[in-house]
Amino acid sequence: MLKKRRSLIDPGDFTVDELYSLLKLADNILKQPEKYSHACDGKLMASLFYEPSTRTKFSFDAAMNRLGGRVLGFADPSTTSAAKGETLADSAKIVSQYVDLIVLRHPKEGTALHFSRHADCPVINAGDGGHQHPTQTLTDLLTIKSYKNRLTDLKIGLCGDLKFGRTIHSLVTCMSRFENISFVFISPDELKMPSYVTDILDEKGIPYTETDDLESSMADLDVLYMSRVQRERFVSEEEYERLKDVYILTNEKLKYAKDDMIILHPLPRVNEISPEVDKDPRAVYFHQARYGMFIRMALIMTLLGFNEEVSPYA
Amino acid sequence: MLNVSAIKEGVVLDHIPCGQGYSIFKHLKLDTLDAVVVLLRNVDSEKLGKKDIIKIETGMEIDVDVLGLLAPGITVSYIHDGNCVEKVRLTLPEKVVGTLKCKNPRCISHVENIDDIVFTLVNKETKEYSCEYCESRSKL
């Protein structure tokens, strides 16, 4: 029986050792990109975006191109067989006959897992609705590892919409697998971290505190992860207007932070980080986007079997 | 008091919470069975106060996972030659395949009509199951 090629659907699909190996490969690529410019020569990646996402699509497409591979796909499903009523299961089967790897974004939750079960090649989840966005989590890990030189012994503050932010949930769940991590959840009561995340922390005995005060939480943080309050998650426009600017990170507030704290944000931002903060050396969110491309390069190589330390088979 | 004699061959479902006997009777389609079937309701019980009992005078396969979902806590006794040869106390199953539907309207299972979804028990107290696709939790 043929072995099943592994996919990336959830950040938990990789063990901690495999995550370290992936981050090491990304770091090597970052330091010597030219060495990897032909790593995926002759390989073809399908980039299937059933909902718009300029940033993630560009990042994946750039990653494959920089590895010497080729990309085909769409960013508008109205031009595909989906418009004719073809099931995703059939689309997965068909597309995987043409390509070596599929990158998929879809608005429905759980689509990536469903797609991967029918595809004959690896599938990378590039976001399935409000469910998972594992490559954003890998991006966050690479950014933290690059700046802090470790993924252990960190106090991580997460601020803003902790209720609906899928990247926040993924990051907390993933970081909870590393040693000596603690969290500070900063949000208004209406946007608190959901219990399914805090249940995991409680089970593992990982310390966390919940507060609505950004300034007083700042002093001993190693990482501050800001997030946008997403308009599309609110039923009431009034409620959104009331909460959207609850937290605005400014230079004044950053006076309370450590000199080596880093500020992350999955982007796009709205008002939650004042533009004046961009010049602060602790603001690493624009570099974070660049790291996203390097970790995606490492991920593509790994799933295509070009990372000796991680098996490409499930 | 009504006296129903013990069966010699078959299955006895006991400790059914009072009032649920008929729904289990319907679920198992016992009305279509060509055998003696007795549904006893409001039977005095030390544990439950009142309970329902179903006696089926023929051997039949019981899907204990599905029955465990419907009424955790009931006991299924298999009778042979008038003796109980196996007794199973039903609990909420750890995994349920193809029985539950995801309640999250944003789940892909509604678009693709996936009918063999695996649900995993995540909280026994609240009887919550998690959908393998969207991981959203649904209460029974």
Coordinates of C-alpha atoms in Angstrom, one line a residue:
Chain A
M1 CA 0.0 0.0 0.0
L2 CA 1.3 3.5 -0.9
K3 CA 2.2 5.6 2.1
K4 CA 0.0 8.7 2.5
R5 CA 1.9 12.0 2.0
R6 CA 1.5 14.3 5.0
S7 CA -0.4 17.6 4.9
L8 CA -0.4 20.6 7.2
I9 CA -4.0 21.2 8.4
D10 CA -3.4 22.2 12.0
P11 CA -0.3 23.5 13.7
G12 CA -0.4 20.5 16.0
D13 CA 0.3 18.2 13.0
F14 CA 4.0 18.7 13.7
T15 CA 5.7 17.5 16.8
V16 CA 7.9 20.0 18.8
D17 CA 11.0 18.4 17.3
E18 CA 9.6 18.7 13.8
L19 CA 8.7 22.3 14.5
Y20 CA 12.3 23.0 15.5
S21 CA 13.6 21.3 12.4
L22 CA 11.2 23.4 10.2
L23 CA 12.4 26.6 11.9
K24 CA 16.0 25.6 11.5
L25 CA 15.5 25.1 7.8
A26 CA 13.6 28.4 7.5
D27 CA 16.5 30.1 9.3
N28 CA 19.0 28.5 6.9
I29 CA 17.0 29.7 3.9
L30 CA 16.8 33.2 5.4
K31 CA 20.6 33.3 5.8
Q32 CA 21.4 31.9 2.4
P33 CA 18.4 32.1 0.1
E34 CA 20.5 31.6 -3.1
K35 CA 21.4 28.1 -1.9
Y36 CA 17.8 27.1 -2.1
S37 CA 16.8 28.8 -5.3
H38 CA 16.6 25.5 -7.2
A39 CA 15.4 23.3 -4.3
C40 CA 12.0 22.7 -5.9
D41 CA 13.0 22.8 -9.6
G42 CA 10.4 20.9 -11.7
K43 CA 7.8 20.9 -8.9
L44 CA 4.3 22.4 -9.4
M45 CA 2.2 23.9 -6.7
A46 CA -1.6 24.7 -7.0
S47 CA -2.7 27.8 -5.2
L48 CA -6.4 27.4 -4.7
F49 CA -8.0 30.5 -3.1
Y50 CA -11.7 30.1 -2.7
E51 CA -11.8 33.5 -0.9
P52 CA -9.6 36.5 -1.3
S53 CA -6.4 36.8 0.6
T54 CA -3.7 38.9 -1.1
R55 CA -1.2 38.6 1.7
T56 CA -1.2 34.8 2.2
K57 CA -1.5 34.0 -1.5
F58 CA 1.4 36.3 -2.4
S59 CA 3.5 34.8 0.4
F60 CA 2.9 31.2 -0.8
D61 CA 3.4 32.1 -4.4
A62 CA 6.6 34.0 -3.7
A63 CA 7.9 31.2 -1.5
M64 CA 7.4 28.5 -4.3
N65 CA 8.9 30.8 -7.0
R66 CA 11.9 31.5 -4.8
L67 CA 12.5 27.8 -4.5
G68 CA 12.5 27.4 -8.3
G69 CA 9.1 25.7 -8.5
R70 CA 6.1 26.8 -10.4
V71 CA 2.7 27.9 -9.3
L72 CA -0.8 27.7 -10.9
G73 CA -4.2 28.3 -9.5
F74 CA -6.9 30.9 -8.9
A75 CA -8.0 33.6 -6.6
D76 CA -11.6 33.7 -7.7
P77 CA -13.6 30.5 -7.5
S78 CA -16.2 31.8 -9.9
T79 CA -13.9 30.8 -12.7
T80 CA -13.6 27.2 -11.6
S81 CA -15.6 24.0 -11.7
A82 CA -16.9 24.9 -8.3
A83 CA -19.2 27.2 -10.1
K84 CA -20.6 24.2 -12.0
G85 CA -21.3 22.4 -8.8
E86 CA -18.3 20.1 -8.6
T87 CA -17.7 18.8 -5.1
L88 CA -14.5 19.8 -3.3
A89 CA -13.8 16.1 -2.9
D90 CA -13.7 15.7 -6.7
S91 CA -11.8 18.9 -7.2
A92 CA -9.1 17.7 -4.7
K93 CA -8.8 14.4 -6.6
I94 CA -8.5 16.1 -10.0
V95 CA -6.2 18.9 -9.1
S96 CA -3.8 16.5 -7.2
Q97 CA -3.3 14.6 -10.5
Y98 CA -1.6 17.6 -12.0
V99 CA 0.5 19.1 -9.2
D100 CA 2.9 18.1 -6.4
L101 CA 1.4 20.2 -3.7
I102 CA -1.8 22.1 -3.0
V103 CA -2.2 25.3 -1.0
L104 CA -5.9 25.8 -0.1
R105 CA -7.9 28.6 1.4
H106 CA -11.6 28.2 1.8
P107 CA -14.3 30.1 3.8
K108 CA -15.8 27.0 5.3
E109 CA -14.4 25.5 8.5
G110 CA -12.8 22.1 8.2
T111 CA -12.3 22.3 4.4
A112 CA -8.6 21.7 4.4
L113 CA -9.0 18.3 6.3
H114 CA -11.8 17.3 3.9
F115 CA -9.7 18.3 0.9
S116 CA -6.6 16.5 2.1
R117 CA -8.5 13.2 2.5
H118 CA -9.4 13.2 -1.2
A119 CA -6.2 14.7 -2.6
D120 CA -3.3 12.4 -3.8
C121 CA -0.7 15.0 -2.8
P122 CA 0.1 17.1 0.3
V123 CA -2.3 19.9 1.1
I124 CA -1.4 23.0 3.1
N125 CA -4.2 24.8 4.9
A126 CA -3.9 28.5 4.1
G127 CA -6.9 29.3 6.2
D128 CA -10.3 27.6 6.5
G129 CA -12.8 30.2 7.6
G130 CA -12.5 31.1 11.3
H131 CA -11.0 27.7 12.1
Q132 CA -7.3 27.4 11.5
H133 CA -4.5 29.3 9.8
P134 CA -1.5 27.2 10.7
T135 CA 1.1 28.9 8.5
Q136 CA 0.4 32.2 10.4
T137 CA 1.2 30.3 13.6
L138 CA 4.5 29.0 12.0
T139 CA 5.3 32.5 11.0
D140 CA 4.7 33.7 14.5
L141 CA 7.0 31.0 15.8
L142 CA 9.8 31.8 13.4
T143 CA 9.5 35.5 14.3
I144 CA 9.7 34.8 18.0
K145 CA 12.5 32.3 17.6
S146 CA 14.5 34.7 15.4
Y147 CA 14.2 37.7 17.7
K148 CA 14.3 36.0 21.1
N149 CA 16.5 33.1 20.1
R150 CA 14.2 30.7 22.0
L151 CA 10.7 29.3 22.2
T152 CA 10.9 28.5 25.9
D153 CA 10.9 30.7 29.0
L154 CA 8.7 33.4 27.6
K155 CA 5.9 35.5 29.0
I156 CA 3.6 36.3 26.1
G157 CA 0.9 39.0 26.2
L158 CA -2.0 38.8 23.7
C159 CA -4.1 41.9 23.3
G160 CA -7.4 42.7 21.6
D161 CA -9.9 40.4 20.1
L162 CA -9.1 37.1 21.9
K163 CA -12.5 35.7 21.4
F164 CA -12.7 35.5 17.6
G165 CA -9.0 35.7 16.7
R166 CA -8.1 32.3 15.2
T167 CA -4.4 33.2 14.9
I168 CA -4.4 34.0 18.6
H169 CA -6.0 30.6 19.5
S170 CA -3.6 28.7 17.3
L171 CA -0.5 30.5 18.7
V172 CA -1.5 30.0 22.4
T173 CA -2.3 26.3 21.7
C174 CA 1.0 25.8 19.9
M175 CA 3.2 27.8 22.4
S176 CA 1.7 25.8 25.2
R177 CA 3.7 22.8 24.0
F178 CA 7.0 24.6 24.8
E179 CA 8.6 24.7 28.3
N180 CA 8.0 27.4 30.8
I181 CA 5.6 29.6 28.9
S182 CA 3.1 31.9 30.6
F183 CA 0.4 34.1 29.1
V184 CA -1.3 37.4 29.8
F185 CA -4.6 37.8 28.1
I186 CA -5.6 41.4 27.7
S187 CA -9.1 42.1 26.4
P188 CA -12.4 43.6 27.2
D189 CA -14.8 41.2 28.9
E190 CA -16.8 40.8 25.7
L191 CA -13.7 39.5 23.7
K192 CA -12.2 37.2 26.3
M193 CA -10.3 34.1 25.5
P194 CA -12.8 31.3 24.9
S195 CA -12.9 28.4 27.4
Y196 CA -11.8 25.8 24.9
V197 CA -8.3 27.5 24.9
T198 CA -8.1 28.1 28.6
D199 CA -9.3 24.6 29.3
I200 CA -6.1 23.3 27.4
L201 CA -3.9 25.6 29.6
D202 CA -5.6 24.5 32.8
E203 CA -5.2 20.8 31.9
K204 CA -1.5 21.4 31.3
G205 CA -1.0 23.6 34.3
I206 CA 0.2 26.5 32.2
P207 CA -0.1 29.8 34.1
Y208 CA -2.1 32.7 32.6
T209 CA -3.8 35.8 33.8
E210 CA -6.7 37.7 32.3
T211 CA -7.0 41.5 32.5
D212 CA -8.4 44.4 30.6
D213 CA -5.5 46.7 31.3
L214 CA -2.7 46.9 28.7
E215 CA -0.4 49.3 30.5
S216 CA -0.2 47.5 33.7
S217 CA 0.5 44.2 31.9
M218 CA 3.3 45.5 29.8
A219 CA 6.3 45.6 32.2
D220 CA 7.4 41.9 32.3
L221 CA 6.3 40.7 28.8
D222 CA 8.8 39.2 26.4
V223 CA 6.3 39.2 23.5
L224 CA 3.3 41.4 22.9
Y225 CA 0.9 40.1 20.3
M226 CA -1.6 42.7 19.2
S227 CA -4.7 41.8 17.2
R228 CA -7.4 43.6 15.2
V229 CA -11.0 43.7 16.3
Q230 CA -12.7 42.2 13.2
R231 CA -15.8 44.0 12.0
E232 CA -17.1 40.9 10.3
R233 CA -17.4 39.0 13.6
F234 CA -19.9 41.4 15.0
V235 CA -23.6 41.2 14.6
S236 CA -24.1 44.7 15.9
E237 CA -22.3 47.7 14.3
E238 CA -22.7 49.6 17.6
E239 CA -20.9 46.9 19.5
Y240 CA -18.1 46.9 17.0
E241 CA -17.7 50.7 17.2
R242 CA -17.6 50.5 21.0
L243 CA -14.9 47.9 21.1
K244 CA -12.8 48.5 18.0
D245 CA -10.5 51.1 19.6
V246 CA -10.4 49.8 23.1
Y247 CA -6.6 49.2 22.8
I248 CA -4.3 51.4 20.9
L249 CA -0.6 50.8 21.4
T250 CA 1.4 54.0 21.5
N251 CA 4.9 55.1 22.3
E252 CA 3.7 56.3 25.6
K253 CA 2.4 52.9 26.6
L254 CA 5.6 51.3 25.3
K255 CA 7.5 53.2 28.0
Y256 CA 6.4 50.5 30.4
A257 CA 7.7 47.6 28.3
K258 CA 11.1 45.9 28.5
D259 CA 13.8 47.0 25.9
D260 CA 13.9 43.6 24.4
M261 CA 10.2 42.9 24.2
I262 CA 8.9 42.3 20.7
I263 CA 5.6 43.4 19.2
L264 CA 3.8 41.1 16.8
H265 CA 0.7 41.5 14.8
P266 CA -0.7 39.2 12.1
L267 CA -1.7 42.2 10.0
P268 CA -3.6 44.0 8.6
R269 CA -3.9 46.4 11.4
V270 CA -6.5 49.1 11.8
N271 CA -6.1 51.4 14.8
E272 CA -4.7 49.1 17.4
I273 CA -1.1 50.0 16.8
S274 CA -0.4 53.7 16.3
P275 CA 1.9 54.3 13.2
E276 CA 4.3 56.1 15.5
V277 CA 5.2 52.7 17.0
D278 CA 6.4 51.4 13.6
K279 CA 9.8 53.1 14.1
D280 CA 10.4 51.5 17.5
P281 CA 12.9 48.7 17.2
R282 CA 10.6 46.4 19.2
A283 CA 8.0 46.6 16.4
V284 CA 8.7 43.6 14.3
Y285 CA 5.3 43.0 12.6
F286 CA 6.5 44.1 9.2
H287 CA 9.4 41.7 9.4
Q288 CA 7.0 39.1 10.6
A289 CA 5.4 39.1 7.1
R290 CA 8.8 38.5 5.6
Y291 CA 9.4 35.6 7.9
G292 CA 6.1 34.2 6.8
M293 CA 7.6 33.7 3.3
F294 CA 10.7 31.9 4.7
I295 CA 8.7 29.5 6.9
R296 CA 6.4 28.7 3.9
M297 CA 9.5 28.0 1.8
A298 CA 10.7 25.6 4.6
L299 CA 7.2 24.0 4.8
I300 CA 7.0 23.5 1.0
M301 CA 10.4 21.8 1.0
T302 CA 9.5 19.7 4.0
L303 CA 6.2 18.4 2.5
L304 CA 7.8 17.7 -0.8
G305 CA 10.4 15.6 0.9
F306 CA 13.4 17.9 0.8
N307 CA 13.9 18.2 4.6
E308 CA 15.9 15.2 5.7
E309 CA 14.9 15.6 9.4
V310 CA 11.2 15.4 8.8
S311 CA 9.4 12.6 7.1
P312 CA 7.0 13.7 4.4
Y313 CA 4.8 10.8 5.1
A314 CA 1.9 10.7 7.6
Chain B
M1 CA -48.2 -5.3 40.5
L2 CA -47.8 -6.3 36.9
N3 CA -45.6 -9.4 36.6
V4 CA -43.5 -10.0 33.4
S5 CA -41.6 -13.2 33.4
A6 CA -37.9 -13.5 32.7
I7 CA -36.9 -14.2 29.2
K8 CA -34.9 -17.3 28.1
E9 CA -33.2 -15.9 25.0
G10 CA -32.7 -12.3 24.0
V11 CA -31.8 -8.9 25.3
V12 CA -32.9 -6.8 28.3
L13 CA -32.4 -3.1 28.4
D14 CA -32.6 -2.0 32.0
H15 CA -32.2 1.3 34.0
I16 CA -33.7 3.3 31.2
P17 CA -34.6 6.8 32.5
C18 CA -38.3 7.0 33.0
G19 CA -40.0 8.2 29.9
Q20 CA -37.2 7.3 27.5
G21 CA -38.2 3.8 26.9
Y22 CA -40.5 4.6 24.1
S23 CA -37.9 6.6 22.2
I24 CA -35.4 3.8 22.5
F25 CA -38.1 1.3 21.4
K26 CA -38.7 3.5 18.3
H27 CA -35.0 4.0 17.6
L28 CA -34.4 0.2 17.7
K29 CA -37.4 -0.2 15.4
L30 CA -38.7 -2.9 17.8
D31 CA -42.2 -2.6 16.3
T32 CA -40.9 -4.3 13.2
L33 CA -39.4 -7.2 15.1
D34 CA -41.1 -10.6 14.7
A35 CA -40.6 -11.5 18.3
V36 CA -42.0 -10.9 21.8
V37 CA -41.0 -7.4 22.9
V38 CA -42.2 -5.8 26.2
L39 CA -41.8 -2.2 27.1
L40 CA -42.3 -1.6 30.8
R41 CA -42.8 2.0 31.9
N42 CA -42.7 3.6 35.3
V43 CA -41.2 0.6 37.0
D44 CA -40.1 1.2 40.7
S45 CA -36.4 1.5 41.0
E46 CA -34.1 2.0 44.0
K47 CA -31.6 4.0 42.0
L48 CA -33.8 6.0 39.7
G49 CA -37.1 6.1 41.6
K50 CA -38.9 5.1 38.4
K51 CA -37.4 3.5 35.3
D52 CA -38.3 1.9 32.0
I53 CA -37.3 -1.6 30.9
I54 CA -37.4 -3.2 27.5
K55 CA -37.3 -7.0 27.1
I56 CA -36.7 -8.5 23.7
E57 CA -37.2 -12.2 23.3
T58 CA -34.8 -12.8 20.5
G59 CA -31.0 -12.3 19.9
M60 CA -30.3 -9.0 18.2
E61 CA -27.3 -6.8 17.6
I62 CA -27.5 -3.6 19.6
D63 CA -25.3 -0.6 18.5
V64 CA -24.2 0.3 22.0
D65 CA -22.4 3.5 20.8
V66 CA -25.7 5.0 19.5
L67 CA -27.7 3.7 22.4
G68 CA -25.0 5.2 24.8
L69 CA -25.6 8.5 23.2
L70 CA -29.4 8.3 23.6
A71 CA -29.4 7.1 27.2
P72 CA -26.0 6.7 28.9
G73 CA -26.4 4.7 32.1
I74 CA -28.7 2.0 30.8
T75 CA -27.6 -1.6 31.0
V76 CA -27.8 -4.1 28.2
S77 CA -28.0 -7.8 29.3
Y78 CA -27.7 -10.6 26.8
I79 CA -29.7 -13.7 27.9
H80 CA -29.0 -17.2 26.9
D81 CA -30.7 -20.3 28.3
G82 CA -32.3 -18.1 30.9
N83 CA -28.9 -16.8 32.2
C84 CA -27.3 -13.5 31.7
V85 CA -24.2 -14.2 29.7
E86 CA -23.0 -10.6 29.2
K87 CA -24.0 -7.3 30.8
V88 CA -22.9 -4.0 29.5
R89 CA -23.4 -0.6 31.2
L90 CA -23.6 2.0 28.5
T91 CA -21.6 5.2 28.8
L92 CA -21.2 8.1 26.4
P93 CA -19.0 6.8 23.6
E94 CA -15.6 8.4 23.2
K95 CA -16.1 8.5 19.4
V96 CA -19.2 8.6 17.4
V97 CA -19.1 8.0 13.6
G98 CA -21.8 8.9 11.2
T99 CA -24.6 9.5 13.7
L100 CA -24.3 13.1 14.8
K101 CA -24.6 16.2 12.5
C102 CA -22.3 19.3 13.1
K103 CA -24.3 22.2 14.5
N104 CA -21.9 24.8 13.2
P105 CA -23.4 26.3 10.0
R106 CA -20.0 27.3 8.8
C107 CA -18.7 23.7 8.8
I108 CA -17.7 22.2 5.5
S109 CA -19.8 19.1 6.4
H110 CA -23.0 20.9 5.5
V111 CA -21.7 21.9 2.0
E112 CA -20.3 18.6 1.0
N113 CA -22.8 16.4 2.8
I114 CA -20.2 14.4 4.6
D115 CA -22.1 11.7 6.5
D116 CA -19.3 9.7 8.3
I117 CA -18.1 12.6 10.5
V118 CA -16.2 11.4 13.6
F119 CA -17.3 13.3 16.7
T120 CA -15.1 13.0 19.8
L121 CA -16.3 13.4 23.4
V122 CA -14.6 16.5 24.9
N123 CA -16.7 17.0 28.1
K124 CA -18.6 14.2 29.8
E125 CA -20.3 16.5 32.2
T126 CA -21.8 18.8 29.6
K127 CA -22.1 15.9 27.0
E128 CA -20.2 17.9 24.5
Y129 CA -18.8 16.4 21.3
S130 CA -16.3 18.0 18.9
C131 CA -16.6 17.8 15.1
E132 CA -13.5 16.4 13.5
Y133 CA -13.7 19.0 10.7
C134 CA -14.4 22.3 12.3
E135 CA -13.7 21.2 15.9
S136 CA -16.7 23.2 17.1
R137 CA -18.4 21.7 20.2
S138 CA -22.0 20.5 20.2
K139 CA -24.0 19.5 23.2
L140 CA -26.2 16.5 22.8

